[in-house]
Amino acid sequence: MAFIELNNIVKVFKDKNRKDKNKGGDMLAIDNVTLSLEKKEFLCLLGPSGCGKSTLLNMIAGFEHPTSGSVIVDGKPITGPGADRGMVFQQANLMPWLPVWDNIAFSLKLQGKSAAERRAAAQPFIETVKLKGFENHFPAELSGGMAQRVGIARALLQNPSVILMDEPFAALDAQTKMEMQEELVTLWQRYEGTIVFVTHSVDEALVLATKVAVMTHRPGRIRDLIDIDLARPRDTTSAEFNQYKRHVLSLIREESALAHADAIKIAA
Ligand code: ADP
Ligand code: MG
């Protein structure tokens, strides 16, 4: 049995606004996704906007439930959120009234741990995400990249066996994004668990992943699952990198064009 298994996942949302009357108000978001991942895998889920990337990630997190099919992590069926799966969102969603260290240790606060215990527990993670010296800063005093570092440290503190990331660097400037990608790869190299990372950036997926799952336009299916066999650190200017990029881009362009064609059909 693989470490993470998505078995025949189907997700239907109720959509009262949909003009496509044939679908009876139900919107098929994910159509039969099957995927398995081993420990230490770094999967990037790539696909056009609205294809169901976040929905799939949220089902692994346990925030959403499949309409049919199952998600199994480490042999256990997922029925809800758990500390074994840490989530990092596009916005860090920090508590503005707590300093960096106490945001990182937030889960321990919920468990009723003392300030001294939380402070001590947070320290190694502050160092991992390179926030030494900023422990006592408040979220409003942080740059976007620093806020995301806090979000990552907060997820790591729970010692999850899976880290789920939903476009965590999408709002960052190009330079910061590149630094964060490099740091995440370093972190992953020392990490024993699995990372599932949602992005709509082909370059980002190819810089990070051991495997890239390219999804179809809605309803989302896995169009192609590609092993990325490139040395690290990844050289985005190399011929090999660009070979992968050409292939993935051609799939994405096709799927985006099909999505636009569908949108026109539905509107007509
Ligand atoms: P992505 O992350 O790939 O952009 P999402 O997973 O957010 O896509 O959404 C996939 C589709 O499902 C979209 O059409 C979206 O509007 C729809 N959707 C997502 N969440 C809900 C929800 N809670 N209720 C109804 N529709 C939803
Ligand atoms: Mg999304």
Short mmCIF file of N, CA and C in Angstrom, two decimals, residues 50-176:
data_model
loop_
_atom_site.label_atom_id
_atom_site.label_comp_id
_atom_site.label_asym_id
_atom_site.label_seq_id
_atom_site.Cartn_x
_atom_site.Cartn_y
_atom_site.Cartn_z
N GLY A 50 -9.57 26.52 -11.66
CA GLY A 50 -10.89 25.92 -11.56
C GLY A 50 -10.93 24.43 -11.89
N CYS A 51 -9.77 23.80 -12.07
CA CYS A 51 -9.78 22.38 -12.47
C CYS A 51 -9.92 21.46 -11.26
N GLY A 52 -9.84 22.02 -10.07
CA GLY A 52 -10.06 21.18 -8.88
C GLY A 52 -8.83 20.89 -8.05
N LYS A 53 -7.76 21.67 -8.25
CA LYS A 53 -6.52 21.44 -7.50
C LYS A 53 -6.75 21.62 -6.00
N SER A 54 -7.35 22.76 -5.64
CA SER A 54 -7.57 23.03 -4.21
C SER A 54 -8.54 22.01 -3.62
N THR A 55 -9.54 21.65 -4.40
CA THR A 55 -10.52 20.67 -3.91
C THR A 55 -9.84 19.34 -3.59
N LEU A 56 -8.95 18.93 -4.47
CA LEU A 56 -8.23 17.67 -4.25
C LEU A 56 -7.36 17.76 -2.99
N LEU A 57 -6.65 18.88 -2.87
CA LEU A 57 -5.78 19.09 -1.71
C LEU A 57 -6.61 19.10 -0.42
N ASN A 58 -7.75 19.80 -0.48
CA ASN A 58 -8.61 19.90 0.70
C ASN A 58 -9.19 18.54 1.10
N MET A 59 -9.30 17.64 0.14
CA MET A 59 -9.78 16.29 0.48
C MET A 59 -8.69 15.50 1.20
N ILE A 60 -7.43 15.74 0.83
CA ILE A 60 -6.34 15.07 1.57
C ILE A 60 -6.27 15.67 2.98
N ALA A 61 -6.48 17.00 3.06
CA ALA A 61 -6.47 17.67 4.37
C ALA A 61 -7.63 17.22 5.24
N GLY A 62 -8.70 16.77 4.61
CA GLY A 62 -9.90 16.38 5.36
C GLY A 62 -10.89 17.52 5.54
N PHE A 63 -10.65 18.65 4.86
CA PHE A 63 -11.60 19.78 4.93
C PHE A 63 -12.81 19.53 4.03
N GLU A 64 -12.57 18.80 2.94
CA GLU A 64 -13.65 18.44 2.02
C GLU A 64 -13.73 16.92 1.98
N HIS A 65 -14.91 16.41 1.60
CA HIS A 65 -15.07 14.95 1.50
C HIS A 65 -15.42 14.57 0.08
N PRO A 66 -14.83 13.50 -0.43
CA PRO A 66 -15.20 13.07 -1.77
C PRO A 66 -16.66 12.64 -1.82
N THR A 67 -17.30 12.88 -2.97
CA THR A 67 -18.67 12.39 -3.16
C THR A 67 -18.64 10.87 -3.27
N SER A 68 -17.64 10.37 -3.98
CA SER A 68 -17.35 8.94 -3.91
C SER A 68 -15.85 8.74 -4.06
N GLY A 69 -15.39 7.57 -3.66
CA GLY A 69 -13.96 7.31 -3.65
C GLY A 69 -13.39 7.53 -2.26
N SER A 70 -12.09 7.29 -2.09
CA SER A 70 -11.52 7.41 -0.76
C SER A 70 -10.10 7.97 -0.80
N VAL A 71 -9.75 8.61 0.31
CA VAL A 71 -8.38 9.09 0.51
C VAL A 71 -7.80 8.30 1.68
N ILE A 72 -6.67 7.67 1.46
CA ILE A 72 -6.01 6.89 2.51
C ILE A 72 -4.63 7.48 2.73
N VAL A 73 -4.30 7.81 3.99
CA VAL A 73 -2.95 8.29 4.30
C VAL A 73 -2.38 7.37 5.37
N ASP A 74 -1.23 6.79 5.07
CA ASP A 74 -0.56 5.89 5.99
C ASP A 74 -1.51 4.77 6.47
N GLY A 75 -2.27 4.26 5.55
CA GLY A 75 -3.15 3.14 5.86
C GLY A 75 -4.49 3.50 6.47
N LYS A 76 -4.67 4.81 6.79
CA LYS A 76 -5.92 5.20 7.45
C LYS A 76 -6.81 6.03 6.52
N PRO A 77 -8.09 5.69 6.42
CA PRO A 77 -9.01 6.51 5.62
C PRO A 77 -9.17 7.89 6.25
N ILE A 78 -9.14 8.94 5.44
CA ILE A 78 -9.27 10.31 5.94
C ILE A 78 -10.74 10.68 6.10
N THR A 79 -11.12 11.07 7.31
CA THR A 79 -12.51 11.48 7.55
C THR A 79 -12.59 12.94 8.00
N GLY A 80 -11.45 13.54 8.33
CA GLY A 80 -11.43 14.94 8.76
C GLY A 80 -9.99 15.40 8.92
N PRO A 81 -9.81 16.67 9.32
CA PRO A 81 -8.45 17.19 9.49
C PRO A 81 -7.71 16.45 10.61
N GLY A 82 -6.39 16.48 10.57
CA GLY A 82 -5.60 15.86 11.62
C GLY A 82 -4.20 16.45 11.65
N ALA A 83 -3.53 16.33 12.80
CA ALA A 83 -2.19 16.91 12.97
C ALA A 83 -1.15 16.20 12.11
N ASP A 84 -1.51 15.03 11.56
CA ASP A 84 -0.57 14.32 10.69
C ASP A 84 -0.46 14.99 9.32
N ARG A 85 -1.39 15.94 9.03
CA ARG A 85 -1.36 16.66 7.75
C ARG A 85 -1.35 18.17 8.00
N GLY A 86 -0.22 18.81 7.69
CA GLY A 86 -0.09 20.25 7.91
C GLY A 86 -0.44 21.00 6.63
N MET A 87 -1.14 22.12 6.78
CA MET A 87 -1.58 22.86 5.60
C MET A 87 -0.94 24.25 5.58
N VAL A 88 -0.50 24.67 4.40
CA VAL A 88 0.02 26.03 4.20
C VAL A 88 -0.78 26.66 3.06
N PHE A 89 -1.39 27.80 3.33
CA PHE A 89 -2.28 28.44 2.36
C PHE A 89 -1.57 29.55 1.60
N GLN A 90 -2.26 30.10 0.62
CA GLN A 90 -1.69 31.21 -0.16
C GLN A 90 -1.46 32.44 0.73
N GLN A 91 -2.41 32.71 1.62
CA GLN A 91 -2.23 33.75 2.62
C GLN A 91 -1.88 33.04 3.93
N ALA A 92 -0.91 33.58 4.66
CA ALA A 92 -0.42 32.86 5.84
C ALA A 92 -1.47 32.73 6.94
N ASN A 93 -2.50 33.61 6.93
CA ASN A 93 -3.56 33.55 7.94
C ASN A 93 -3.01 33.51 9.37
N LEU A 94 -2.17 34.50 9.68
CA LEU A 94 -1.57 34.54 11.02
C LEU A 94 -2.49 35.28 11.98
N MET A 95 -2.30 35.01 13.28
CA MET A 95 -3.05 35.73 14.31
C MET A 95 -2.34 37.06 14.52
N PRO A 96 -2.99 38.18 14.17
CA PRO A 96 -2.28 39.46 14.19
C PRO A 96 -1.83 39.90 15.58
N TRP A 97 -2.48 39.37 16.62
CA TRP A 97 -2.15 39.80 17.98
C TRP A 97 -1.07 38.93 18.63
N LEU A 98 -0.60 37.92 17.91
CA LEU A 98 0.44 37.06 18.48
C LEU A 98 1.78 37.31 17.79
N PRO A 99 2.89 37.30 18.57
CA PRO A 99 4.20 37.43 17.94
C PRO A 99 4.52 36.18 17.12
N VAL A 100 5.55 36.31 16.29
CA VAL A 100 5.96 35.21 15.40
C VAL A 100 6.03 33.87 16.14
N TRP A 101 6.75 33.87 17.27
CA TRP A 101 6.97 32.58 17.94
C TRP A 101 5.66 31.95 18.38
N ASP A 102 4.68 32.78 18.81
CA ASP A 102 3.44 32.21 19.32
C ASP A 102 2.48 31.84 18.18
N ASN A 103 2.65 32.48 17.00
CA ASN A 103 1.92 32.02 15.83
C ASN A 103 2.41 30.63 15.44
N ILE A 104 3.73 30.46 15.49
CA ILE A 104 4.30 29.16 15.12
C ILE A 104 3.82 28.07 16.08
N ALA A 105 3.70 28.44 17.34
CA ALA A 105 3.32 27.45 18.37
C ALA A 105 1.82 27.43 18.63
N PHE A 106 1.05 27.95 17.68
CA PHE A 106 -0.39 28.12 17.93
C PHE A 106 -1.09 26.82 18.33
N SER A 107 -0.70 25.72 17.68
CA SER A 107 -1.38 24.44 17.98
C SER A 107 -1.14 24.03 19.44
N LEU A 108 0.02 24.44 20.00
CA LEU A 108 0.33 24.09 21.39
C LEU A 108 -0.49 24.93 22.36
N LYS A 109 -0.78 26.17 21.92
CA LYS A 109 -1.64 27.05 22.73
C LYS A 109 -3.02 26.39 22.86
N LEU A 110 -3.51 25.84 21.74
CA LEU A 110 -4.80 25.16 21.76
C LEU A 110 -4.78 23.95 22.68
N GLN A 111 -3.58 23.36 22.83
CA GLN A 111 -3.46 22.20 23.71
C GLN A 111 -3.22 22.59 25.16
N GLY A 112 -3.18 23.93 25.43
CA GLY A 112 -3.04 24.40 26.79
C GLY A 112 -1.60 24.39 27.32
N LYS A 113 -0.62 24.32 26.41
CA LYS A 113 0.78 24.34 26.85
C LYS A 113 1.17 25.75 27.34
N SER A 114 2.11 25.80 28.30
CA SER A 114 2.52 27.08 28.88
C SER A 114 3.32 27.89 27.87
N ALA A 115 3.42 29.21 28.14
CA ALA A 115 4.18 30.10 27.24
C ALA A 115 5.63 29.62 27.12
N ALA A 116 6.22 29.20 28.25
CA ALA A 116 7.62 28.76 28.22
C ALA A 116 7.77 27.51 27.33
N GLU A 117 6.83 26.60 27.43
CA GLU A 117 6.89 25.39 26.61
C GLU A 117 6.73 25.74 25.12
N ARG A 118 5.80 26.65 24.85
CA ARG A 118 5.54 27.04 23.45
C ARG A 118 6.75 27.74 22.86
N ARG A 119 7.33 28.63 23.67
CA ARG A 119 8.50 29.39 23.20
C ARG A 119 9.65 28.45 22.86
N ALA A 120 9.87 27.46 23.74
CA ALA A 120 10.98 26.51 23.52
C ALA A 120 10.69 25.63 22.30
N ALA A 121 9.45 25.22 22.15
CA ALA A 121 9.09 24.33 21.04
C ALA A 121 9.21 25.06 19.70
N ALA A 122 8.93 26.37 19.72
CA ALA A 122 8.94 27.13 18.47
C ALA A 122 10.36 27.38 17.96
N GLN A 123 11.34 27.44 18.89
CA GLN A 123 12.69 27.90 18.52
C GLN A 123 13.33 27.14 17.35
N PRO A 124 13.38 25.80 17.36
CA PRO A 124 14.03 25.13 16.23
C PRO A 124 13.36 25.44 14.90
N PHE A 125 12.06 25.65 14.92
CA PHE A 125 11.34 25.92 13.66
C PHE A 125 11.58 27.35 13.18
N ILE A 126 11.76 28.26 14.15
CA ILE A 126 12.14 29.64 13.81
C ILE A 126 13.46 29.60 13.05
N GLU A 127 14.35 28.73 13.52
CA GLU A 127 15.66 28.64 12.86
C GLU A 127 15.55 27.95 11.49
N THR A 128 14.73 26.91 11.42
CA THR A 128 14.54 26.20 10.15
C THR A 128 14.09 27.15 9.05
N VAL A 129 13.15 28.04 9.37
CA VAL A 129 12.61 28.93 8.33
C VAL A 129 13.31 30.29 8.30
N LYS A 130 14.47 30.36 8.99
CA LYS A 130 15.33 31.55 8.93
C LYS A 130 14.64 32.82 9.43
N LEU A 131 13.99 32.70 10.59
CA LEU A 131 13.35 33.88 11.17
C LEU A 131 14.00 34.29 12.48
N LYS A 132 15.22 33.82 12.72
CA LYS A 132 15.93 34.19 13.94
C LYS A 132 16.09 35.71 13.96
N GLY A 133 15.77 36.30 15.11
CA GLY A 133 15.82 37.76 15.20
C GLY A 133 14.45 38.40 15.01
N PHE A 134 13.51 37.62 14.50
CA PHE A 134 12.15 38.16 14.26
C PHE A 134 11.11 37.49 15.16
N GLU A 135 11.60 36.72 16.15
CA GLU A 135 10.70 35.95 17.00
C GLU A 135 9.59 36.79 17.62
N ASN A 136 9.95 38.03 17.99
CA ASN A 136 8.98 38.84 18.73
C ASN A 136 8.24 39.85 17.85
N HIS A 137 8.48 39.77 16.55
CA HIS A 137 7.73 40.65 15.64
C HIS A 137 6.29 40.19 15.53
N PHE A 138 5.43 41.14 15.18
CA PHE A 138 4.03 40.81 14.95
C PHE A 138 3.78 40.70 13.44
N PRO A 139 2.75 39.96 13.04
CA PRO A 139 2.49 39.75 11.61
C PRO A 139 2.50 41.03 10.78
N ALA A 140 1.97 42.12 11.31
CA ALA A 140 1.91 43.36 10.54
C ALA A 140 3.30 43.90 10.22
N GLU A 141 4.30 43.44 10.97
CA GLU A 141 5.67 43.93 10.75
C GLU A 141 6.47 43.03 9.80
N LEU A 142 5.82 42.01 9.23
CA LEU A 142 6.54 41.05 8.39
C LEU A 142 6.26 41.30 6.91
N SER A 143 7.24 40.96 6.08
CA SER A 143 7.02 40.96 4.63
C SER A 143 6.20 39.72 4.27
N GLY A 144 5.70 39.68 3.03
CA GLY A 144 4.91 38.53 2.59
C GLY A 144 5.67 37.22 2.70
N GLY A 145 6.96 37.26 2.32
CA GLY A 145 7.78 36.05 2.38
C GLY A 145 7.97 35.58 3.82
N MET A 146 8.19 36.56 4.73
CA MET A 146 8.38 36.19 6.14
C MET A 146 7.11 35.60 6.73
N ALA A 147 5.97 36.17 6.34
CA ALA A 147 4.68 35.65 6.85
C ALA A 147 4.50 34.20 6.38
N GLN A 148 4.88 33.92 5.13
CA GLN A 148 4.75 32.55 4.64
C GLN A 148 5.71 31.62 5.37
N ARG A 149 6.89 32.14 5.75
CA ARG A 149 7.83 31.32 6.54
C ARG A 149 7.20 30.94 7.87
N VAL A 150 6.48 31.90 8.48
CA VAL A 150 5.80 31.59 9.75
C VAL A 150 4.75 30.49 9.52
N GLY A 151 4.02 30.63 8.41
CA GLY A 151 2.99 29.63 8.08
C GLY A 151 3.59 28.24 7.90
N ILE A 152 4.76 28.19 7.28
CA ILE A 152 5.43 26.90 7.05
C ILE A 152 5.92 26.33 8.39
N ALA A 153 6.52 27.20 9.21
CA ALA A 153 7.02 26.75 10.53
C ALA A 153 5.86 26.23 11.39
N ARG A 154 4.73 26.93 11.33
CA ARG A 154 3.55 26.51 12.09
C ARG A 154 3.10 25.11 11.67
N ALA A 155 3.15 24.85 10.35
CA ALA A 155 2.77 23.51 9.87
C ALA A 155 3.80 22.47 10.32
N LEU A 156 5.09 22.82 10.27
CA LEU A 156 6.16 21.86 10.61
C LEU A 156 6.15 21.48 12.09
N LEU A 157 5.79 22.44 12.93
CA LEU A 157 5.84 22.20 14.37
C LEU A 157 4.99 21.01 14.80
N GLN A 158 3.95 20.75 14.04
CA GLN A 158 3.08 19.62 14.40
C GLN A 158 3.65 18.28 13.94
N ASN A 159 4.86 18.34 13.35
CA ASN A 159 5.52 17.14 12.88
C ASN A 159 4.63 16.29 11.97
N PRO A 160 4.08 16.91 10.95
CA PRO A 160 3.15 16.18 10.09
C PRO A 160 3.89 15.21 9.18
N SER A 161 3.22 14.15 8.77
CA SER A 161 3.84 13.24 7.81
C SER A 161 3.50 13.65 6.38
N VAL A 162 2.58 14.62 6.25
CA VAL A 162 2.26 15.19 4.94
C VAL A 162 2.16 16.70 5.09
N ILE A 163 2.79 17.43 4.17
CA ILE A 163 2.61 18.88 4.14
C ILE A 163 1.85 19.21 2.87
N LEU A 164 0.72 19.91 3.04
CA LEU A 164 -0.14 20.28 1.92
C LEU A 164 -0.01 21.77 1.70
N MET A 165 0.31 22.19 0.49
CA MET A 165 0.56 23.60 0.23
C MET A 165 -0.26 24.06 -0.97
N ASP A 166 -1.08 25.09 -0.75
CA ASP A 166 -1.97 25.58 -1.81
C ASP A 166 -1.47 26.92 -2.33
N GLU A 167 -0.73 26.90 -3.40
CA GLU A 167 -0.16 28.09 -4.03
C GLU A 167 0.47 29.03 -2.99
N PRO A 168 1.36 28.50 -2.13
CA PRO A 168 1.85 29.30 -1.01
C PRO A 168 2.71 30.49 -1.42
N PHE A 169 3.28 30.44 -2.62
CA PHE A 169 4.19 31.52 -3.02
C PHE A 169 3.57 32.41 -4.11
N ALA A 170 2.31 32.18 -4.42
CA ALA A 170 1.68 32.86 -5.56
C ALA A 170 1.63 34.38 -5.39
N ALA A 171 1.54 34.85 -4.14
CA ALA A 171 1.40 36.29 -3.94
C ALA A 171 2.75 36.99 -3.72
N LEU A 172 3.85 36.24 -3.81
CA LEU A 172 5.17 36.83 -3.52
C LEU A 172 5.82 37.39 -4.80
N ASP A 173 6.70 38.36 -4.62
CA ASP A 173 7.43 38.89 -5.78
C ASP A 173 8.40 37.83 -6.30
N ALA A 174 8.85 38.00 -7.54
CA ALA A 174 9.62 36.96 -8.24
C ALA A 174 10.87 36.54 -7.47
N GLN A 175 11.59 37.52 -6.93
CA GLN A 175 12.85 37.23 -6.23
C GLN A 175 12.59 36.41 -4.96
N THR A 176 11.61 36.87 -4.17
CA THR A 176 11.27 36.18 -2.91
C THR A 176 10.77 34.77 -3.22
#
